[in-house]
Coordinates of C-alpha atoms in Angstrom, one line a residue:
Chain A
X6 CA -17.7 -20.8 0.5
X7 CA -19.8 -18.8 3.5
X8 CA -18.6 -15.9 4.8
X9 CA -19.1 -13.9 7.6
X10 CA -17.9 -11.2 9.1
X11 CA -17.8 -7.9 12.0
X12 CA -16.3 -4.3 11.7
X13 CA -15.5 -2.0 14.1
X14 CA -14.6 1.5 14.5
X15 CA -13.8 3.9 17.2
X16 CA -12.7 7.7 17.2
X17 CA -9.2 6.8 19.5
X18 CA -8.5 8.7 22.6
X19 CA -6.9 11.7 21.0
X20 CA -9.0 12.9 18.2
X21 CA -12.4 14.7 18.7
X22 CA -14.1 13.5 15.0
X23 CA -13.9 9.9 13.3
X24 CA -13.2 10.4 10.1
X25 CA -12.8 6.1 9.6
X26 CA -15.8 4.5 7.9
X27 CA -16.5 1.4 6.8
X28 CA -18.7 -1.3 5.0
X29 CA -19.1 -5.3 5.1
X30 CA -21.5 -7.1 3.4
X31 CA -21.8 -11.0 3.5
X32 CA -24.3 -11.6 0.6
X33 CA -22.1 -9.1 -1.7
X34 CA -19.0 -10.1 -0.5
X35 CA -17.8 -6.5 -0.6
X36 CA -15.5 -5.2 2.4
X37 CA -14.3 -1.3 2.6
X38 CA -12.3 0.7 5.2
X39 CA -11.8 4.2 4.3
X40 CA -9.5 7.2 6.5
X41 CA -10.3 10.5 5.7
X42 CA -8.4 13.4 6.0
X43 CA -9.3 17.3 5.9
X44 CA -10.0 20.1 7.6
X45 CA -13.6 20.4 9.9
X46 CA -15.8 17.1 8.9
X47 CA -14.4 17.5 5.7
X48 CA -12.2 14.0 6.4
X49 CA -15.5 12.4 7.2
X50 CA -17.0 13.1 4.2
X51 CA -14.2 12.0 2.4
X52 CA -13.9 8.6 3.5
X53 CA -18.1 8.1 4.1
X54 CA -18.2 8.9 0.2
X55 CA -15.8 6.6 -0.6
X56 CA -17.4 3.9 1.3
X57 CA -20.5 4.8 -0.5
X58 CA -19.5 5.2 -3.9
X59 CA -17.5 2.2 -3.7
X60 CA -20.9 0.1 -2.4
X61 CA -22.9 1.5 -5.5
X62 CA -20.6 0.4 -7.7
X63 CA -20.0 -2.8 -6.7
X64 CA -23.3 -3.6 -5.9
X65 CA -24.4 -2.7 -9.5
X66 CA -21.7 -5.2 -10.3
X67 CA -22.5 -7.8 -8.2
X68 CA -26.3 -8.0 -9.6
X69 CA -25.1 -7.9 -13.0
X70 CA -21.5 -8.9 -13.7
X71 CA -20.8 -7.7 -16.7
X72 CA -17.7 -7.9 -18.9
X73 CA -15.9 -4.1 -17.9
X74 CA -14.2 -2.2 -20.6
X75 CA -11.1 -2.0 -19.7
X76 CA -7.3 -1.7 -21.2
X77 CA -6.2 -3.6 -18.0
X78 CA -6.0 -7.2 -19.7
X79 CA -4.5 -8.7 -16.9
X80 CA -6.6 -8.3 -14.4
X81 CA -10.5 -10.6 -14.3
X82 CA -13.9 -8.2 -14.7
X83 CA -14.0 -8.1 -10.7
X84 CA -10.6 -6.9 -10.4
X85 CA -11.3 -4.2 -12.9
X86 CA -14.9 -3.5 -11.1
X87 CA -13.5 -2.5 -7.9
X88 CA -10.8 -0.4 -9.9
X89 CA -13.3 1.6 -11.8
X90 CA -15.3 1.8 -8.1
X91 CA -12.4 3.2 -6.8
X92 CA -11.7 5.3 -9.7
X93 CA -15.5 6.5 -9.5
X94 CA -14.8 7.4 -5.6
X95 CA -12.2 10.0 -6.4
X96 CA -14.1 11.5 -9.1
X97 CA -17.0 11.7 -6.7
X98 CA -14.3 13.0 -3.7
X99 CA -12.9 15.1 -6.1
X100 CA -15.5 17.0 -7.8
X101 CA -16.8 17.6 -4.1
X102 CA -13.8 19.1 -2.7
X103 CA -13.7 21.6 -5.7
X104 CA -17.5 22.4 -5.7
X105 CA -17.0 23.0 -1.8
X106 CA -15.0 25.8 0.0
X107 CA -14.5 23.9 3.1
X108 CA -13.6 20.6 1.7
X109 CA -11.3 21.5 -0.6
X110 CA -8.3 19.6 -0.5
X111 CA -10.0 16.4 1.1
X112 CA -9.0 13.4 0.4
X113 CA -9.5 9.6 1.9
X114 CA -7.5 6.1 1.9
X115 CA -9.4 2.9 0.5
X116 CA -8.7 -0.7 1.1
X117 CA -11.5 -2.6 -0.9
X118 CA -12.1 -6.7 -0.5
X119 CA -14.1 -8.2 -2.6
X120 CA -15.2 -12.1 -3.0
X121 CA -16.2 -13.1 -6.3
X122 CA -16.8 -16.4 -6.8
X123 CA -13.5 -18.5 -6.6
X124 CA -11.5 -15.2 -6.4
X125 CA -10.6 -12.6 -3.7
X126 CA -9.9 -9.5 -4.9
X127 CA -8.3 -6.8 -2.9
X128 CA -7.2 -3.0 -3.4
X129 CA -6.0 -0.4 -1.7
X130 CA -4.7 3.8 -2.2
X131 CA -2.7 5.4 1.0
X132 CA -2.4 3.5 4.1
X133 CA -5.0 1.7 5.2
X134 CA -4.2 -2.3 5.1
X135 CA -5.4 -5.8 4.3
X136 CA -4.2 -8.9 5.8
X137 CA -4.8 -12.5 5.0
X138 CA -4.5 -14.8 7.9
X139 CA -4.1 -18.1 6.5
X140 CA -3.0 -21.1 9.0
X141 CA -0.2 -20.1 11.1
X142 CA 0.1 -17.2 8.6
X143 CA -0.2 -13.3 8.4
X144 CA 0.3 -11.6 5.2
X145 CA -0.1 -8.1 3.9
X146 CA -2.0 -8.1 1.3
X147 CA -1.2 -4.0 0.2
X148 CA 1.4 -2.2 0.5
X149 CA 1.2 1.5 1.8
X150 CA 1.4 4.7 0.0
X151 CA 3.3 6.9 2.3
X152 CA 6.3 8.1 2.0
X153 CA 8.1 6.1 4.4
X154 CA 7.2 3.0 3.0
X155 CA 7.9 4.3 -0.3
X156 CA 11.5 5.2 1.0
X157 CA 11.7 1.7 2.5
X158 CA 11.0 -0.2 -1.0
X159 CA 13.4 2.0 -2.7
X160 CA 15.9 1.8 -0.4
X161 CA 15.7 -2.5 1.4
X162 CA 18.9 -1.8 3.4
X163 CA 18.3 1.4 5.1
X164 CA 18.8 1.9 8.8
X165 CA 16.0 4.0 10.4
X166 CA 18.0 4.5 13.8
X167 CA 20.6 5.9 11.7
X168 CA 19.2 8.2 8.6
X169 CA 16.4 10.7 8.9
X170 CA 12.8 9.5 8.7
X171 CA 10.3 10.4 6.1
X172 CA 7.3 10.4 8.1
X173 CA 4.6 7.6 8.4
X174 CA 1.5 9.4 7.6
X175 CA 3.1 11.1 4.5
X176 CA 0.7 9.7 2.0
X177 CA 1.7 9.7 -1.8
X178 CA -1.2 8.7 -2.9
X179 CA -4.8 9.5 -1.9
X180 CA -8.9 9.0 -3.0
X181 CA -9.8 13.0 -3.9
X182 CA -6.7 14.7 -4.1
X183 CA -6.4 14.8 -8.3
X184 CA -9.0 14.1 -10.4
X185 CA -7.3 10.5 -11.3
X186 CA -5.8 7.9 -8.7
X187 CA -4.7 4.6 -9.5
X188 CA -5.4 1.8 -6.9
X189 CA -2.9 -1.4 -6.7
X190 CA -5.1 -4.2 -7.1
X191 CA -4.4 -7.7 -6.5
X192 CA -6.2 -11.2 -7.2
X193 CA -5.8 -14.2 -5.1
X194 CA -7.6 -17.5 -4.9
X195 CA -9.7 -17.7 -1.3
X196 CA -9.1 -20.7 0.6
X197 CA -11.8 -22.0 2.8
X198 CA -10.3 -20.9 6.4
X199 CA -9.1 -17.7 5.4
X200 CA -9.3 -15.2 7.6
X201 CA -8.8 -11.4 6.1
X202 CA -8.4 -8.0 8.1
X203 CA -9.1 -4.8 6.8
X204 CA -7.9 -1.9 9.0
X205 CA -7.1 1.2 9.3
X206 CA -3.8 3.1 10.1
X207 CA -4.9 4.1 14.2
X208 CA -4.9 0.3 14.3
X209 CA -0.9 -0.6 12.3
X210 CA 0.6 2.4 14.1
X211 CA -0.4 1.1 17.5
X212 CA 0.4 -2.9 17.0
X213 CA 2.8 -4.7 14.8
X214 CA 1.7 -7.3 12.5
X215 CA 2.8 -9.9 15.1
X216 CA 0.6 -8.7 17.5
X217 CA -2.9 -8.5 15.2
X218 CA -2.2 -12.3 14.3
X219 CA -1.9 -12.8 18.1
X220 CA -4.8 -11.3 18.8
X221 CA -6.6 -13.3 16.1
X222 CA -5.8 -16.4 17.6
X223 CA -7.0 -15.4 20.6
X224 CA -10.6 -16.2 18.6
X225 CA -14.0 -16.0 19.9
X226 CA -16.6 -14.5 17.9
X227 CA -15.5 -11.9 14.7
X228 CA -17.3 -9.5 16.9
X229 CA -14.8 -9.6 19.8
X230 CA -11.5 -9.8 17.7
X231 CA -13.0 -6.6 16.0
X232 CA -13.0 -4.7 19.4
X233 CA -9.7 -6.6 21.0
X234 CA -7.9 -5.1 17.9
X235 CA -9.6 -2.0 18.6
X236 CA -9.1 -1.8 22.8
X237 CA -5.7 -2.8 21.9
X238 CA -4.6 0.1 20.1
X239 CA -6.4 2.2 22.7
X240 CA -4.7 1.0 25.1
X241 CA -1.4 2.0 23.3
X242 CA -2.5 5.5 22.9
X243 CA -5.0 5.3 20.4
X244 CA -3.6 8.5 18.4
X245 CA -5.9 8.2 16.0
X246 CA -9.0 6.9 14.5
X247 CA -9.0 2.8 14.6
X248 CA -11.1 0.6 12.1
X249 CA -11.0 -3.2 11.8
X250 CA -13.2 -5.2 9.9
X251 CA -12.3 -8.7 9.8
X252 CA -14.2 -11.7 7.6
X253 CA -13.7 -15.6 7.7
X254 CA -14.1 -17.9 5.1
X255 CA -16.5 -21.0 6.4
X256 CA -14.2 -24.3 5.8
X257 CA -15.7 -27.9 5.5
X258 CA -13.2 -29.5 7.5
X259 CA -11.1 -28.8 10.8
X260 CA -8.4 -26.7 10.8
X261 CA -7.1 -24.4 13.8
X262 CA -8.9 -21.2 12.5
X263 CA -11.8 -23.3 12.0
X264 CA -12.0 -24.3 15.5
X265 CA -11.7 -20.8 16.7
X266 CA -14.1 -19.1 14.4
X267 CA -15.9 -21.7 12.2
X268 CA -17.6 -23.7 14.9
X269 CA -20.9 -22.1 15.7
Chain B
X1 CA 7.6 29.7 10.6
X2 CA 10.3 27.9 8.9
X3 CA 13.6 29.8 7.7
X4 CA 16.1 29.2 5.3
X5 CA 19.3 30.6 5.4
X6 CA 22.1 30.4 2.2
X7 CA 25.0 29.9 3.2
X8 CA 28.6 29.5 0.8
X9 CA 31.4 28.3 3.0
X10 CA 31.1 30.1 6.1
X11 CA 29.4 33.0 4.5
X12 CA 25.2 33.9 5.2
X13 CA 24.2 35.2 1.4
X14 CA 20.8 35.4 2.1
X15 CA 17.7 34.3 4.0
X16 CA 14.4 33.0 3.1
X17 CA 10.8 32.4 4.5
X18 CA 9.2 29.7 3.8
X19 CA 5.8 31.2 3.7
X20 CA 3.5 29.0 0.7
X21 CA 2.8 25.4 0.2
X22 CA 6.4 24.8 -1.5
X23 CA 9.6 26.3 -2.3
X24 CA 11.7 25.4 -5.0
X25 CA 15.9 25.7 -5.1
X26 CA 17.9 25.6 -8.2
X27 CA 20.2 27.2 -10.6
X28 CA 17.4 28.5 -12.8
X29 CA 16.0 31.9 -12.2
X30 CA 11.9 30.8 -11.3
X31 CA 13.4 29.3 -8.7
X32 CA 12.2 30.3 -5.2
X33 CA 16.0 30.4 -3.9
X34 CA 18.3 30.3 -6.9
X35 CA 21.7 29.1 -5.8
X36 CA 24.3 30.6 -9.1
X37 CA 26.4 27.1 -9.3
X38 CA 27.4 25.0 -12.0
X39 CA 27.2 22.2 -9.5
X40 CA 23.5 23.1 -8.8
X41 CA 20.6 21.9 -11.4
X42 CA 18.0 23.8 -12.8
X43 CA 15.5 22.6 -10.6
X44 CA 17.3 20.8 -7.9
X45 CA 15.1 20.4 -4.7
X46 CA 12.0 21.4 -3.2
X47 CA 10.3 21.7 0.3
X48 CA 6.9 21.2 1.0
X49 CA 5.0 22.3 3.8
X50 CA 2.5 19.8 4.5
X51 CA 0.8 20.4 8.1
X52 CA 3.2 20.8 10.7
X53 CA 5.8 18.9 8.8
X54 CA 8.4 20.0 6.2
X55 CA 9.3 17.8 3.6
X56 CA 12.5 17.8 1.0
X57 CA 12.8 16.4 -2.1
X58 CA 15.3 16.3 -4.2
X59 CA 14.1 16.8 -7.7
X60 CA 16.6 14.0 -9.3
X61 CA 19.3 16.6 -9.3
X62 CA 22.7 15.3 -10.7
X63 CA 24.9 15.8 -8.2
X64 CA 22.4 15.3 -5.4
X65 CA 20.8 16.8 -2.4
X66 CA 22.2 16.0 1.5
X67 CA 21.0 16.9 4.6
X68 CA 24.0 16.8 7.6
X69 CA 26.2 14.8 5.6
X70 CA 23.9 12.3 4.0
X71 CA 22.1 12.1 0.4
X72 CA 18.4 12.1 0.5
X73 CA 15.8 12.0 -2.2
X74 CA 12.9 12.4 0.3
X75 CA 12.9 13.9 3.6
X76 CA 11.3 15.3 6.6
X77 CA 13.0 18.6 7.8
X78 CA 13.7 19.2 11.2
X79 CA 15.7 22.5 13.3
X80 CA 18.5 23.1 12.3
X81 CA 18.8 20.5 9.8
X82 CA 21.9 21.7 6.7
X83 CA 21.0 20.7 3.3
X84 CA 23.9 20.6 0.7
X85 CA 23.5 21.7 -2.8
X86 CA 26.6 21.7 -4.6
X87 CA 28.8 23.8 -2.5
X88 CA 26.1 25.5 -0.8
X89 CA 24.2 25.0 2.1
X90 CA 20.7 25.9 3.3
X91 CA 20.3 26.3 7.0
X92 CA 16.7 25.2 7.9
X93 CA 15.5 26.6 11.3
X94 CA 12.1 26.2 12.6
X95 CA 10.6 29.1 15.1
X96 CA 10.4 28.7 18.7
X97 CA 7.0 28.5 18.5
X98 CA 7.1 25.3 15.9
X99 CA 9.5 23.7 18.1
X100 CA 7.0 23.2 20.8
X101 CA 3.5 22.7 18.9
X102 CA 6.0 19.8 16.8
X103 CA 6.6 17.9 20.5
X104 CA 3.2 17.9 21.6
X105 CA 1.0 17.4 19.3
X106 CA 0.4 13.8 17.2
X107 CA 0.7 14.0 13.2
X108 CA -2.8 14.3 11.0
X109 CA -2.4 12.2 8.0
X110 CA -1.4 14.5 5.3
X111 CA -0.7 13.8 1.4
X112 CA 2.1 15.1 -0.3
X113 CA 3.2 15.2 -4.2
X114 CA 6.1 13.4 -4.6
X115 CA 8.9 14.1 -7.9
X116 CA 7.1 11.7 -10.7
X117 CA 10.9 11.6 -11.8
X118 CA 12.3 9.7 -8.8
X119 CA 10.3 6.6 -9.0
X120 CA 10.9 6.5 -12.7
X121 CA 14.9 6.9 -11.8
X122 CA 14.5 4.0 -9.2
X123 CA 13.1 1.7 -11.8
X124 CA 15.9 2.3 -13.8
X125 CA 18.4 1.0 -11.5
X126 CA 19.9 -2.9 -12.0
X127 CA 18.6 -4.7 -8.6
X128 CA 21.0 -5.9 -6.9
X129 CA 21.9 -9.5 -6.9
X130 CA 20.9 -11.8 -4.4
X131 CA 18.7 -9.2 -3.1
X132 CA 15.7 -10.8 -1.1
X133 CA 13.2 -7.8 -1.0
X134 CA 9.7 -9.6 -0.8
X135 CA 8.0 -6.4 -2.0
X136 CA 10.5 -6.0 -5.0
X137 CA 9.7 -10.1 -6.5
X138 CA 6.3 -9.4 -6.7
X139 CA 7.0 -6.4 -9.4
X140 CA 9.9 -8.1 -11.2
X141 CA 8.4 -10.1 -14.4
X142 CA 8.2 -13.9 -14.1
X143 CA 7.9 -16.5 -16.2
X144 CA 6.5 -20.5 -16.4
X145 CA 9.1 -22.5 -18.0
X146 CA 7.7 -25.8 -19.6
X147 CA 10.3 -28.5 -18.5
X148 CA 7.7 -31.2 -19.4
X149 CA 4.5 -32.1 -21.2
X150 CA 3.6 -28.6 -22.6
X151 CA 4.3 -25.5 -24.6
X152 CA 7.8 -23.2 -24.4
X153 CA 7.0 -20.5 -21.3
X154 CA 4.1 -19.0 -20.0
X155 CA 5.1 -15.5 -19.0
X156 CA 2.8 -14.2 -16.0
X157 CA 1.7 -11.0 -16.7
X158 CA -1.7 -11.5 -14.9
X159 CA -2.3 -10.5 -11.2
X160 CA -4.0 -14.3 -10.9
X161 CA -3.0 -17.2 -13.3
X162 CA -5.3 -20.4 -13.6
X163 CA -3.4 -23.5 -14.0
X164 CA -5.6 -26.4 -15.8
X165 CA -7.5 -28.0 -18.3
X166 CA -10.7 -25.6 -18.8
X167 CA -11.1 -23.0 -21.0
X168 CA -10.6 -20.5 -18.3
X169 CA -7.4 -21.7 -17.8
X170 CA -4.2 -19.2 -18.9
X171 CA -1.7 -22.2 -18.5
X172 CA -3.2 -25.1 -20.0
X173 CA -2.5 -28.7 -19.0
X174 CA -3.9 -31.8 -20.5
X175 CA -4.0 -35.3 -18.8
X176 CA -6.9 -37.2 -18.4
X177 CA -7.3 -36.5 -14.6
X178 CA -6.4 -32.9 -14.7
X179 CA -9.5 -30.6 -13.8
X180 CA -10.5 -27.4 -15.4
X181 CA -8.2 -25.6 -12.3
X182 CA -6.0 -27.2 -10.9
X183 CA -3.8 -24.9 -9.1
X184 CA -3.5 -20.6 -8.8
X185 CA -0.6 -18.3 -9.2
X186 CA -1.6 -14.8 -7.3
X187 CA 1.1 -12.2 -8.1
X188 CA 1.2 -9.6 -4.9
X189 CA 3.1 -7.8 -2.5
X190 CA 4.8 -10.2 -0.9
X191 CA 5.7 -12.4 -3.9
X192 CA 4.2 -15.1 -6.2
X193 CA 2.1 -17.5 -4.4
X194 CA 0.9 -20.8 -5.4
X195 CA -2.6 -22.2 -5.0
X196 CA -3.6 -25.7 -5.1
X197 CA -7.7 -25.8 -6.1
X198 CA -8.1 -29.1 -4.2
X199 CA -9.0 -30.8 -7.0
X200 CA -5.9 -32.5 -8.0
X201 CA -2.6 -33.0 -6.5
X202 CA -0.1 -30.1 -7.1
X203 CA 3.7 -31.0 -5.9
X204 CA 6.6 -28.2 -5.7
X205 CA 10.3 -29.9 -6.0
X206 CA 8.8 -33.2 -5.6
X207 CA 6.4 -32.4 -1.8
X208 CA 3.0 -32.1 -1.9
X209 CA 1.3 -28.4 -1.7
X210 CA -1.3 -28.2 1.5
X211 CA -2.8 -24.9 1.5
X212 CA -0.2 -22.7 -0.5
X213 CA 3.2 -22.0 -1.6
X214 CA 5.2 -18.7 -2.5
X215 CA 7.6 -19.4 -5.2
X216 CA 10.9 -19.3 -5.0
X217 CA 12.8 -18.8 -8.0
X218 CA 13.6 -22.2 -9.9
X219 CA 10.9 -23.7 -8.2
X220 CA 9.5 -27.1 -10.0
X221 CA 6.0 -27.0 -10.3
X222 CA 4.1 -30.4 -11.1
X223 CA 0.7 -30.4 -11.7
X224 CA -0.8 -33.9 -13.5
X225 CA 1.4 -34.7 -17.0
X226 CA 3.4 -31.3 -16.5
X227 CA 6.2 -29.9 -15.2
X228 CA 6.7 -26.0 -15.0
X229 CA 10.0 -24.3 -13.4
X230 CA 8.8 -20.7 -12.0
X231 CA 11.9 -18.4 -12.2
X232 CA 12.4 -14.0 -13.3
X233 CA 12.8 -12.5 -16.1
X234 CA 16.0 -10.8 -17.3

């Protein structure tokens, strides 16, 4: 399967820094979005080191796939790669922020893709997402760490309009806030004319899940669905700092992504 | 800055500042506002200051922590918000000041420790019947139950599950046609989903799988010789 892919990313109209970064890379198959958050450029660093660290690892991996070590026996030696890549990130995020004065108490989401051979691995800490679009499909492939979604899982029949609201951007979970984090990671099986978003949260605050799939369809190249989803949630506000970074799996034969994206 | 006021029945007792990162409540004395009641634990609830926000938690107390009538385990404060503990209750008031930086300015993303203890309590709890939380499926323990032409049960305990007749297969099946995969279970988020390779026709109660298929419980799974029912554990 060929992939191909665009990312975008744009500082909003509210915010004065972008303190998004993020990484694609065909031949690896490696996709990262990262959010930062902290004081100064400290957020910036944050997320840029995660990107980076992340990129090292998994490059190292990619050129020689070797058998991790690992206590994780459910999970393939690609899943447990970007694990430990992610693991290495907050060590690296970590260790900065306690070395520095100014960036203590930095910290960055991660949502990590990664295509390895017949399997699609994806991971994520905080609140940055991954979709799948498949057919007439969208699926989250993560699930947020903040504290209103943790509320929401705990509690499946709880009225928003009626109870007070944890906040939204109440992470619970974060790359570089303790010396350990634990990413959710989860392992699918790619199908030729999937489509997968990674974004940010200045892009899922602005536009409902709906309304990214929507704009999907609208097709053309990956290029110009990057920067609809981004104009988008501009054009709702744009709060905050919006990332998208979208890939497409090349299929053989027609289907209705296909037509949109595949046909070149 | 915020400002707590205890209050017993109608009664101020005292008032408090929240001036650090947290403040603790509770009968014990380390506490930053101990509240002398047997109906009040040790360590009962916390706030957090995290940005402009202020966050309560209740630290799994027994008899619980509610804010203007309602019980909460997490939750942002806002002016003039009354938190119960026991018989008491803790005024929170924001400043005039706070009021008006709160309405005009958009949240940063901040992180916040949450009590390890109240996941661990949640996890505890029976889920209810017939609930049909998508998230929740995906962390409830499921297991492959040979109907035909195999083993006893497979349970999946992998995030991805390889159906097939290769060695990298978890679930094997035989058959002369069967290929090394012939068919994916991903557990995730939003469920158990099925995966046909392509390679080999893959039916679920008796219709053909296109692209793929999230599993409902007692789902019939055929793939060559075999026939698997998908259902949770316990």
């Amino acid at each position: 399967m060929k992939t191909f892919s665009a990312g975008r990313t744009d500082v909003g109209r509210k915010r004065e820094n972008n303190e998004d970064s993020f990484h694609t890379d065909d031949q690896v198959g490696l996709y990262i979005v990262a959010d930062g958050m902290g004081g100064h450029r400290a957020g910036e660093v944050a997320s840029s080191t995660v990107v980076s660290s992340v990129k090292d690892y998994m490059e190292a991996f990619h050129t020689s796939p070797v058998a991790q070590e690992t206590d994780e026996s459910n999970m393939s030696p690609a899943a447990t790669a970007v694990c430990h890549s992610i693991e290495l990130a907050n060590r690296v995020v970590y260790q900065l922020s306690q070395d520095q004065g100014s960036y203590k108490g930095m910290g960055s989401t991660a949502a990590v893709a990664y295509l390895h051979g017949d399997t699609l691995v994806t991971a994520n800490v905080g609140d940055s997402r991954i979709y799948l679009v498949r057919e007439d499909n969208i699926e989250q492939l993560t699930q947020d760490h903040t504290l209103f979604a943790e509320h929401i899982r705990k509690n499946p029949n709880w009225d928003p309009n009626t109870a007070s609201i944890p906040m939204k951007h109440i992470l619970v979970r974060a790359v570089g806030i303790h010396e350990a984090v634990e990413a959710d990671v989860y392992e699918m099986q790619p199908l030729p004319g999937d489509l997968v978003i990674l974004c940010s949260d200045g892009l899922t605050d602005m536009l409902s899940d709906d309304e990214i799939h929507q704009a999907v369809l609208e097709g053309g190249e990956l290029e110009e669905v990057c920067s609809r989803l981004v104009d988008m949630a501009n054009e709702r506000g744009g709060l905050d700092n919006v990332t998208a970074v979208v890939f497409f799996l090349q299929k053989e034969e027609k289907g209705l992504l296909h037509k949109l994206f595949g046909s070149k | 800055m915020a400002q707590l006021t205890l209050q017993f029945k109608d009664l101020a007792l005292k008032e408090f500042e929240l001036t650090g990162q947290s403040m603790t409540m509770g009968r014990e004395p380390d506490n930053d506002i101990v509240v002398e009641n047997l109906l009040v634990s040790g360590y009962h609830a916390r706030i957090d200051s995290a940005g402009r926000e202020y966050i309560l938690t209740d630290l799994q107390s027994k008899n619980g922590t509610f804010v203007n009538g309602e019980r909460v385990t997490s939750t942002k404060l806002k002016d003039g918000d009354q938190i119960l503990v026991g018989k008491h209750t803790i005024v929170f008031t924001l400043s005039p000041e706070e009021i008006q930086e709160d309405q005009k300015l958009t949240e940063p993303t901040m992180f916040i420790e949450v009590a390890q203890g109240a996941s661990e309590a949640e996890a505890q709890d029976p889920t209810p019947s017939g609930l049909d939380s998508t998230a929740i499926s995906a962390e409830r323990p499921a297991v492959l139950s040979f109907l035909s032409g195999g083993g006893d049960e497979y349970e999946i305990k992998k995030k991805l599950v390889k159906l097939g007749k290769g060695e990298e297969a978890d679930v094997h099946i035989g058959g002369l046609f069967t290929p090394k995969v012939a068919a994916t279970i991903s557990r995730r988020p939003t469920g158990y989903h099925l995966t046909p390779t392509g390679r080999a026709k893959v039916k679920v109660n008796d219709a053909q799988v296109g692209g793929s298929h999230r599993l409902r419980e007692f789902d019939t799974i055929e793939v060559g010789p075999v026939k698997l029912q998908f259902y949770y554990k316990g």
